[in-house]
Coordinates of C-alpha atoms and ligand atoms in Angstrom, one line a residue:
Chain A
M1 CA 0.0 0.0 0.0
I2 CA 1.4 3.4 -1.0
Q3 CA 0.4 6.5 0.8
F4 CA 0.9 10.1 -0.3
Q5 CA -0.8 13.5 -0.3
L6 CA -2.8 14.4 -3.4
N7 CA -4.1 18.0 -3.6
G8 CA -4.0 18.2 0.2
K9 CA -5.8 14.9 0.9
Q10 CA -4.2 11.7 2.1
V11 CA -4.5 8.9 -0.5
S12 CA -3.7 5.2 -0.3
A13 CA -3.1 3.3 -3.5
N14 CA -3.0 -0.4 -3.9
V15 CA -1.6 -0.8 -7.4
R16 CA 0.8 -3.2 -9.0
P17 CA 4.5 -2.2 -9.2
G18 CA 5.3 -0.7 -12.6
T19 CA 2.2 1.6 -12.7
T20 CA 3.1 5.1 -13.6
L21 CA 1.8 8.1 -11.6
L22 CA 0.1 9.3 -14.9
D23 CA -1.9 6.1 -15.2
F24 CA -2.9 6.2 -11.6
L25 CA -4.0 9.8 -11.7
R26 CA -6.0 9.5 -14.9
D27 CA -7.6 6.3 -13.6
K28 CA -8.8 8.3 -10.6
G29 CA -10.3 11.0 -12.7
Y30 CA -7.5 13.7 -12.5
F31 CA -7.9 14.5 -16.2
S32 CA -5.9 17.7 -16.1
V33 CA -2.8 15.5 -16.2
K34 CA -2.5 14.6 -19.8
Y35 CA -0.8 11.9 -21.9
G36 CA 1.5 13.5 -24.3
S37 CA 4.1 10.9 -25.0
D38 CA 5.6 8.0 -23.0
K39 CA 8.9 9.8 -22.7
G40 CA 8.3 13.1 -20.9
E41 CA 9.1 15.3 -24.0
T42 CA 5.7 17.0 -24.0
G43 CA 5.2 18.1 -20.4
A44 CA 1.4 17.6 -20.8
D45 CA 1.8 15.3 -17.8
T46 CA 3.4 17.9 -15.6
I47 CA 2.6 17.7 -11.9
L48 CA 4.1 19.2 -8.8
V49 CA 5.9 16.9 -6.4
D50 CA 6.8 18.6 -3.1
G51 CA 6.4 21.8 -5.1
N52 CA 8.8 20.8 -7.9
M53 CA 7.7 20.2 -11.5
M54 CA 8.0 16.6 -12.7
N55 CA 6.6 14.4 -15.5
A56 CA 3.9 12.0 -14.1
S57 CA 4.6 9.6 -17.0
L58 CA 8.2 9.1 -16.0
M59 CA 7.4 8.3 -12.3
L60 CA 6.4 5.0 -10.9
I61 CA 3.6 5.3 -8.3
H62 CA 5.7 3.4 -5.9
T63 CA 8.4 6.1 -5.8
V64 CA 6.0 8.8 -4.5
S65 CA 5.1 7.4 -1.1
G66 CA 5.2 10.1 1.5
K67 CA 5.3 12.9 -1.1
N68 CA 2.9 15.8 -1.7
I69 CA 1.5 15.8 -5.2
E70 CA -0.4 18.7 -6.7
T71 CA -2.4 18.9 -9.9
V72 CA -4.4 21.9 -11.2
E73 CA -7.6 20.3 -9.9
S74 CA -6.6 21.9 -6.6
F75 CA -6.4 25.4 -8.2
A76 CA -10.0 26.0 -9.2
H77 CA -13.3 25.6 -7.3
G78 CA -16.0 25.3 -9.9
Q79 CA -16.2 28.5 -11.9
D80 CA -14.0 30.1 -9.3
V81 CA -10.5 29.9 -10.8
H82 CA -7.1 30.7 -9.5
P83 CA -5.7 34.2 -10.4
L84 CA -3.1 32.6 -12.6
Q85 CA -5.7 30.7 -14.6
D86 CA -7.7 33.9 -14.8
S87 CA -4.6 35.6 -16.2
F88 CA -4.4 32.9 -18.9
I89 CA -8.1 33.5 -19.8
E90 CA -7.8 37.3 -19.8
E91 CA -4.7 37.2 -22.0
G92 CA -6.3 34.7 -24.4
A93 CA -3.3 32.4 -23.7
I94 CA -5.4 29.2 -24.1
Q95 CA -6.3 27.6 -27.5
C96 CA -6.9 23.9 -27.4
G97 CA -5.9 23.9 -23.7
Y98 CA -4.0 20.5 -23.8
C99 CA -0.8 22.1 -22.5
T100 CA -2.5 24.6 -20.2
P101 CA -2.5 22.6 -16.9
G102 CA 1.2 21.9 -17.3
M103 CA 1.9 25.6 -18.1
V104 CA -0.1 26.8 -15.0
L105 CA 1.7 24.4 -12.7
A106 CA 5.1 25.4 -14.2
I107 CA 4.4 29.1 -13.6
E108 CA 3.0 28.5 -10.1
S109 CA 6.1 26.5 -9.1
L110 CA 8.3 29.4 -10.4
A111 CA 6.2 32.0 -8.5
R112 CA 6.6 30.0 -5.2
E113 CA 10.3 29.4 -5.7
K114 CA 11.7 32.7 -6.9
D115 CA 11.2 36.3 -6.0
N116 CA 10.7 38.6 -9.0
P117 CA 11.2 36.0 -11.7
N118 CA 11.9 37.5 -15.2
E119 CA 10.9 36.5 -18.6
S120 CA 13.8 34.2 -19.2
D121 CA 12.9 32.3 -16.0
V122 CA 9.4 31.9 -17.4
K123 CA 10.7 30.6 -20.7
D124 CA 13.0 28.2 -18.8
V125 CA 10.1 26.6 -17.0
L126 CA 7.8 26.6 -20.0
A127 CA 10.5 25.0 -22.2
G128 CA 9.5 21.5 -20.9
V129 CA 5.8 22.1 -21.8
Y130 CA 5.1 21.7 -25.5
C131 CA 2.4 24.0 -26.9
R132 CA 1.4 23.3 -30.5
C133 CA -1.1 26.2 -30.7
T134 CA -0.2 29.5 -29.0
G135 CA 3.4 30.1 -30.0
Y136 CA 4.0 30.9 -26.3
V137 CA 3.8 34.6 -26.7
K138 CA 0.5 34.9 -24.8
P139 CA 1.3 32.3 -22.2
V140 CA 4.5 34.2 -21.4
K141 CA 2.5 37.5 -21.2
A142 CA -0.1 35.9 -18.9
A143 CA 2.6 34.5 -16.7
M144 CA 4.4 37.9 -16.5
N145 CA 1.2 39.7 -15.6
Y146 CA 0.4 37.2 -12.9
L147 CA 4.0 37.2 -11.5
A148 CA 4.2 41.0 -11.4
T149 CA 1.0 41.5 -9.4
G150 CA -0.4 38.1 -8.3
E151 CA -3.4 39.0 -10.5
P152 CA -4.4 39.0 -14.1
K153 CA -3.8 42.3 -15.9
Chain B
M1 CA 7.6 -7.0 -11.1
K2 CA 9.0 -6.7 -7.6
Y3 CA 9.8 -3.3 -6.2
F4 CA 12.3 -2.7 -3.4
A5 CA 13.3 0.6 -1.9
P6 CA 16.3 -0.1 0.5
K7 CA 16.9 2.6 3.1
S8 CA 20.7 2.1 3.4
L9 CA 23.6 0.7 1.5
E10 CA 23.5 -2.2 4.0
E11 CA 20.0 -3.1 3.0
L12 CA 20.9 -2.8 -0.7
K13 CA 23.8 -5.2 -0.1
D14 CA 21.3 -7.7 1.4
L15 CA 19.2 -7.4 -1.7
F16 CA 22.3 -8.0 -3.9
L17 CA 23.0 -11.2 -1.8
S18 CA 19.5 -12.6 -2.2
N19 CA 18.7 -11.6 -5.8
H20 CA 20.4 -11.8 -9.1
D21 CA 19.8 -9.3 -11.8
L22 CA 18.6 -6.3 -9.9
N23 CA 17.6 -3.3 -11.9
I24 CA 18.7 -0.1 -10.3
L25 CA 16.3 2.8 -10.6
A26 CA 17.4 6.4 -9.8
G27 CA 15.4 9.3 -11.4
G28 CA 14.0 6.9 -14.0
T29 CA 14.3 9.4 -16.9
D30 CA 16.3 6.9 -18.9
V31 CA 14.8 3.7 -17.5
L32 CA 11.1 4.5 -18.0
P33 CA 11.4 5.6 -21.7
R34 CA 13.5 2.5 -22.4
W35 CA 10.6 0.3 -21.1
Q36 CA 8.1 2.2 -23.3
D37 CA 10.2 1.3 -26.3
N38 CA 10.6 -2.3 -25.2
P39 CA 8.1 -3.5 -22.5
S40 CA 9.9 -6.8 -22.1
L41 CA 12.6 -4.8 -20.3
K42 CA 10.2 -4.3 -17.4
L43 CA 12.2 -6.8 -15.6
D44 CA 11.6 -8.7 -12.5
V45 CA 13.3 -6.9 -9.7
L46 CA 13.4 -3.1 -9.5
V47 CA 15.5 -1.4 -6.8
D48 CA 14.7 2.2 -6.2
I49 CA 17.9 3.7 -4.6
K50 CA 16.3 7.1 -4.1
K51 CA 15.7 6.4 -0.4
I52 CA 19.3 5.7 0.5
P53 CA 20.6 8.8 2.4
E54 CA 24.3 7.9 1.9
L55 CA 23.9 8.8 -1.8
I56 CA 22.6 12.3 -1.2
G57 CA 24.4 15.7 -1.0
I58 CA 27.3 17.8 -2.3
K59 CA 30.2 18.1 0.1
E60 CA 33.2 20.3 -0.2
S61 CA 36.6 19.5 1.4
E62 CA 39.9 21.3 1.1
T63 CA 41.0 19.4 -1.9
D64 CA 37.9 18.1 -3.7
I65 CA 34.2 18.1 -4.0
K66 CA 32.1 15.0 -3.5
I67 CA 28.8 14.8 -5.3
G68 CA 26.4 12.1 -4.1
A69 CA 25.1 9.7 -6.7
L70 CA 21.5 10.9 -6.3
T71 CA 22.3 14.6 -6.8
T72 CA 19.9 15.8 -9.5
V73 CA 20.7 18.1 -12.4
Q74 CA 18.6 20.8 -10.6
D75 CA 20.6 20.3 -7.4
L76 CA 23.8 20.8 -9.4
K77 CA 22.3 23.9 -11.1
K78 CA 21.4 25.5 -7.8
S79 CA 24.7 24.6 -6.1
D80 CA 27.0 27.6 -5.5
I81 CA 29.9 25.2 -5.1
I82 CA 29.4 23.7 -8.5
K83 CA 29.0 27.1 -10.2
K84 CA 32.1 28.4 -8.6
H85 CA 34.5 25.5 -9.3
F86 CA 33.1 23.7 -12.3
S87 CA 31.5 26.2 -14.8
S88 CA 31.3 23.6 -17.5
I89 CA 29.2 21.4 -15.4
Y90 CA 27.0 24.3 -14.3
E91 CA 26.6 25.4 -17.9
A92 CA 25.6 21.9 -18.9
T93 CA 22.8 21.8 -16.2
C94 CA 21.3 25.0 -17.7
Q95 CA 21.0 23.4 -21.1
F96 CA 19.8 20.1 -19.8
A97 CA 16.3 19.0 -20.9
G98 CA 13.5 21.0 -19.2
V99 CA 12.9 21.7 -15.6
Q100 CA 10.7 18.6 -15.0
I101 CA 13.5 16.3 -16.1
R102 CA 16.2 18.3 -14.2
H103 CA 14.3 17.6 -11.0
R104 CA 14.5 13.9 -11.6
A105 CA 17.6 13.2 -13.6
T106 CA 20.6 12.2 -11.4
I107 CA 24.3 12.6 -12.0
A108 CA 25.0 8.9 -11.5
G109 CA 22.1 8.1 -13.9
N110 CA 23.7 10.3 -16.6
I111 CA 27.0 8.6 -16.1
C112 CA 25.7 5.0 -15.8
N113 CA 23.5 5.4 -18.8
A114 CA 26.8 6.0 -20.7
S115 CA 25.2 7.8 -23.6
P116 CA 27.8 9.5 -25.9
A117 CA 25.5 12.5 -25.8
G118 CA 25.3 12.7 -21.9
D119 CA 25.5 16.4 -21.2
L120 CA 27.1 16.2 -17.8
L121 CA 29.9 14.0 -19.0
P122 CA 32.3 16.4 -20.9
G123 CA 32.5 18.6 -17.9
L124 CA 33.2 15.6 -15.6
Y125 CA 35.9 14.4 -18.0
V126 CA 37.8 17.7 -18.2
H127 CA 37.7 18.1 -14.5
N128 CA 39.1 14.6 -14.0
A129 CA 36.2 13.2 -12.1
V130 CA 36.5 9.9 -10.3
I131 CA 33.7 7.5 -9.8
Q132 CA 33.2 5.9 -6.4
I133 CA 31.7 2.4 -6.6
S134 CA 30.4 0.2 -3.8
G135 CA 29.5 -3.4 -4.1
L136 CA 29.5 -6.8 -2.5
K137 CA 33.3 -7.1 -3.0
G138 CA 34.0 -3.8 -1.4
E139 CA 34.7 -0.3 -2.7
R140 CA 36.7 1.0 -5.6
V141 CA 37.3 4.3 -7.4
V142 CA 37.8 4.7 -11.1
P143 CA 38.4 7.7 -13.3
I144 CA 35.4 8.5 -15.4
H145 CA 37.1 7.8 -18.8
Q146 CA 37.9 4.3 -17.6
F147 CA 34.4 3.8 -16.0
I148 CA 32.5 4.3 -19.3
T149 CA 33.6 1.8 -22.0
G150 CA 31.1 2.1 -24.8
V151 CA 27.6 3.1 -25.8
G152 CA 25.6 2.2 -22.7
K153 CA 28.5 0.3 -21.3
T154 CA 30.4 0.7 -18.1
I155 CA 32.7 -1.4 -15.9
L156 CA 30.0 -1.7 -13.2
E157 CA 29.5 -5.3 -12.0
S158 CA 25.9 -6.5 -11.4
D159 CA 26.4 -6.3 -7.7
E160 CA 27.8 -2.8 -7.7
I161 CA 26.4 0.8 -7.7
V162 CA 27.9 4.2 -8.1
V163 CA 27.8 6.0 -4.7
G164 CA 29.4 9.3 -5.6
I165 CA 31.6 11.3 -7.9
V166 CA 34.7 13.1 -6.6
I167 CA 36.1 16.0 -8.5
P168 CA 39.5 17.6 -7.5
K169 CA 39.3 21.4 -6.9
S170 CA 41.7 23.5 -9.0
S171 CA 42.1 26.9 -10.4
I172 CA 41.3 25.6 -13.9
K173 CA 38.5 27.4 -15.8
S174 CA 36.1 25.5 -17.9
L175 CA 33.2 26.0 -20.3
F176 CA 30.6 23.8 -22.0
Y177 CA 29.2 24.0 -25.4
K178 CA 26.1 22.1 -26.7
L179 CA 24.7 22.1 -30.1
G180 CA 21.1 20.7 -30.2
L181 CA 18.6 21.0 -32.9
R182 CA 16.8 23.6 -30.9
Q183 CA 17.5 25.5 -27.7
S184 CA 15.6 23.5 -25.1
M185 CA 14.7 19.9 -24.7
A186 CA 17.2 18.7 -27.2
I187 CA 19.7 15.8 -27.2
S188 CA 23.2 17.0 -28.2
V189 CA 24.2 16.7 -31.8
V190 CA 27.7 17.6 -30.5
N191 CA 28.8 18.8 -27.1
F192 CA 32.1 19.5 -25.5
A193 CA 33.8 20.9 -22.5
I194 CA 37.1 22.8 -22.4
A195 CA 39.2 23.2 -19.3
Y196 CA 42.1 25.5 -19.5
E197 CA 44.6 27.8 -17.8
I198 CA 46.5 30.6 -19.5
D199 CA 49.6 32.1 -17.9
E200 CA 50.6 35.7 -17.7
N201 CA 52.5 35.5 -21.1
N202 CA 49.3 34.3 -22.8
N203 CA 50.5 30.7 -23.1
W204 CA 48.5 27.6 -22.3
K205 CA 49.3 26.4 -18.8
S206 CA 46.9 23.5 -19.2
L207 CA 44.3 22.5 -21.7
Q208 CA 41.9 19.6 -21.9
I209 CA 39.0 19.1 -24.2
A210 CA 36.4 16.3 -24.0
A211 CA 33.8 15.9 -26.7
G212 CA 30.5 14.0 -26.9
S213 CA 28.4 12.6 -29.7
V214 CA 31.4 12.2 -32.0
A215 CA 32.5 8.7 -30.8
P216 CA 31.0 5.7 -28.9
T217 CA 32.0 7.4 -25.7
V218 CA 32.9 10.9 -24.7
I219 CA 36.6 11.3 -25.8
Y220 CA 39.5 13.6 -25.0
L221 CA 40.8 15.4 -28.1
K222 CA 44.3 14.8 -27.0
T223 CA 46.2 15.1 -30.3
F224 CA 44.6 18.4 -31.0
T225 CA 45.2 19.9 -27.6
D226 CA 48.8 18.6 -27.6
A227 CA 49.4 20.4 -30.9
L228 CA 47.9 23.6 -29.5
F229 CA 50.0 23.2 -26.4
S230 CA 53.2 22.9 -28.3
G231 CA 52.4 26.2 -30.0
S232 CA 50.8 25.1 -33.3
D233 CA 48.3 27.3 -35.0
V234 CA 44.6 26.6 -34.4
D235 CA 43.7 26.8 -38.0
E236 CA 46.1 24.1 -38.9
S237 CA 45.9 21.8 -35.9
I238 CA 42.1 21.8 -36.0
Q239 CA 42.3 19.2 -38.8
L240 CA 43.8 16.7 -36.3
V241 CA 40.4 16.5 -34.7
D242 CA 39.2 14.4 -37.6
D243 CA 41.8 11.7 -36.7
E244 CA 40.4 11.5 -33.2
I245 CA 36.6 11.4 -33.7
S246 CA 34.5 8.7 -35.3
P247 CA 31.0 10.3 -35.7
I248 CA 28.0 8.4 -37.1
D249 CA 24.9 9.3 -39.0
D250 CA 21.8 9.2 -37.0
I251 CA 18.3 10.9 -36.9
R252 CA 19.8 14.1 -35.5
A253 CA 22.7 14.7 -37.8
T254 CA 25.1 13.2 -40.3
A255 CA 28.6 12.2 -39.5
S256 CA 30.1 14.8 -41.9
Y257 CA 27.9 17.5 -40.3
R258 CA 29.2 16.6 -36.9
S259 CA 32.8 16.6 -38.0
K260 CA 32.4 20.0 -39.7
V261 CA 30.4 21.6 -36.9
I262 CA 32.7 20.5 -34.0
K263 CA 35.8 21.8 -35.8
N264 CA 34.2 25.1 -36.6
V265 CA 32.8 25.8 -33.2
L266 CA 36.0 24.5 -31.4
M267 CA 38.2 26.8 -33.6
H268 CA 35.9 29.7 -32.8
I269 CA 35.9 29.1 -29.1
I270 CA 39.6 28.4 -28.8
K271 CA 40.4 31.7 -30.5
E272 CA 38.0 33.5 -28.2
I273 CA 39.6 32.0 -25.1
Y274 CA 43.0 32.8 -26.4
V275 CA 42.3 36.4 -27.0
R276 CA 40.6 36.9 -23.6
Ligands
FAD301 C1 12.6 14.3 -22.1 C2 14.0 13.9 -21.8 C3 15.0 14.9 -22.0 C4 16.3 14.5 -21.7 N1 17.3 15.5 -21.9 C5 18.6 15.2 -21.6 C6 19.6 16.2 -21.9 O1 19.3 17.3 -22.3 N2 20.9 15.8 -21.6 C7 21.2 14.6 -21.1 O2 22.4 14.4 -20.9 N3 20.3 13.7 -20.9 C8 19.0 13.9 -21.1 N4 18.0 13.0 -20.9 C9 18.4 11.7 -20.4 C10 18.4 11.5 -18.9 O3 17.5 12.4 -18.3 C11 19.7 11.5 -18.2 O4 20.6 10.6 -18.7 C12 19.6 11.4 -16.6 O5 20.8 11.9 -16.1 C13 19.5 9.9 -16.2 O6 19.4 9.9 -14.8 P1 18.3 9.1 -14.0 O7 18.5 9.3 -12.5 O8 16.9 9.5 -14.5 O9 18.6 7.7 -14.4 P2 17.8 6.3 -14.4 O10 16.9 6.3 -15.6 O11 17.2 6.0 -13.1 O12 19.0 5.3 -14.7 C14 19.7 5.3 -15.9 C15 20.7 4.1 -15.9 O13 21.7 4.2 -14.9 C16 21.6 3.2 -13.9 N5 21.9 3.9 -12.6 C17 21.3 5.0 -12.1 N6 21.9 5.4 -11.0 C18 22.8 4.4 -10.7 C19 23.8 4.3 -9.6 N7 23.9 5.1 -8.6 N8 24.6 3.2 -9.6 C20 24.5 2.3 -10.7 N9 23.6 2.4 -11.7 C21 22.8 3.5 -11.7 C22 20.2 2.6 -14.1 O14 20.2 1.3 -13.7 C23 20.0 2.8 -15.5 O15 20.6 1.8 -16.3 C24 16.7 13.3 -21.2 C25 15.7 12.4 -20.9 C26 14.3 12.7 -21.2 C27 13.3 11.7 -20.9
FES302 S1 -3.0 25.6 -26.3 FE1 -3.0 23.9 -27.6 S2 -1.1 22.9 -27.0 FE2 -1.1 24.7 -26.0

């Protein structure tokens, strides 16, 4: 039995060794964590582990016991979204949205880790999240707006 | 599949005694993609070494720096000690994958995976890193260029693991160069590190170059550096590089491109250092 924190709640998992964290989360209905590829190149599977960005598809569930996992499911409550998500909406930084949960987690982890991050810090954390639609200009703007004020512009 | 997570080197040794063919898992960023390509590799016994405290941490002594096997690329990137003493290694961490992978990928994983394109390797070669190994038969230490013997091959026995990497401190400066097909998240088409000292008369006091993705393992470009060291002109001696490398064609680049690009960039950077 593996135990860890998921979005603030204690969870126990009884799964066979070899199961990835991505498979587990999607099986439990955490659909913000996406399958992009099996090899972590896309970052659609980004989650936070003890506050650090990681790829859920490259982690075995057995390796996360005792850890604190966060997905964007913990950021919004119904229509009531997190200011960073609001900033993405305001800026029009979302097109198909497949990459958006990963981007939001990436920016939030940067916000928590670093005081006054700059644009190159933003680009560094977004580099591991593939976006096929936006061309990154608007996501970077949305991130900068949020990072400067804690709010959308 | 059986999964074990020993909490000390002692517990790991007990596992080595009671099982054959253990598969060591550190960050898993090479192991898991390998399974996806070939599920039959999801072998019987997996040993997660991430819970072994002896393998964690960067320690500085008067003469050297010891990096625990589990130190991640992100830990290296954030370490003031690494940035201060080993610029080439620091620079490699900045160009390594994306942040998600940097949080998982360990230094020992990069070494044991023994890819010719491993980005931490050239810096470790030019700083004369030594690999600390521990196993059922005891401990041993081996210089990195003897530790890695081929593509994906090392001298590690099946009942041994890498516990740490020791790098001597020195006043040598170093830099790292990576050519990928794009700026982030790219496997190196060519990479290299240069470690050097220049004396007050603008002569080389020491010079070592290690290059990746141009041979089955990272290699020292010794003939080239010897020529420079003995005062030969860069433009002439650069041709010697061709005798040392044996690049191949693959999905990222052709052999002839690799040969051209490494010579051009090396020449450019050597001239830059020399003028500085
Ligand atoms: C999307 C993506 C991008 C990447 N980008 C880069 C890049 O830019 N540059 C680069 O160099 N690499 C890159 N890699 C490759 C990989 O991240 C690195 O090689 C990493 O350092 C491997 O470390 P790990 O801890 O994840 O190793 P693991 O996958 O856990 O292990 C790798 C191998 O080493 C063995 N091993 C690990 N630790 C030990 C130990 N202490 N003792 C004995 N054996 C051990 C394992 O058994 C296995 O065979 C990338 C990988 C992915 C998936
Ligand atoms: S919005 Fe479609 S992938 Fe980013």
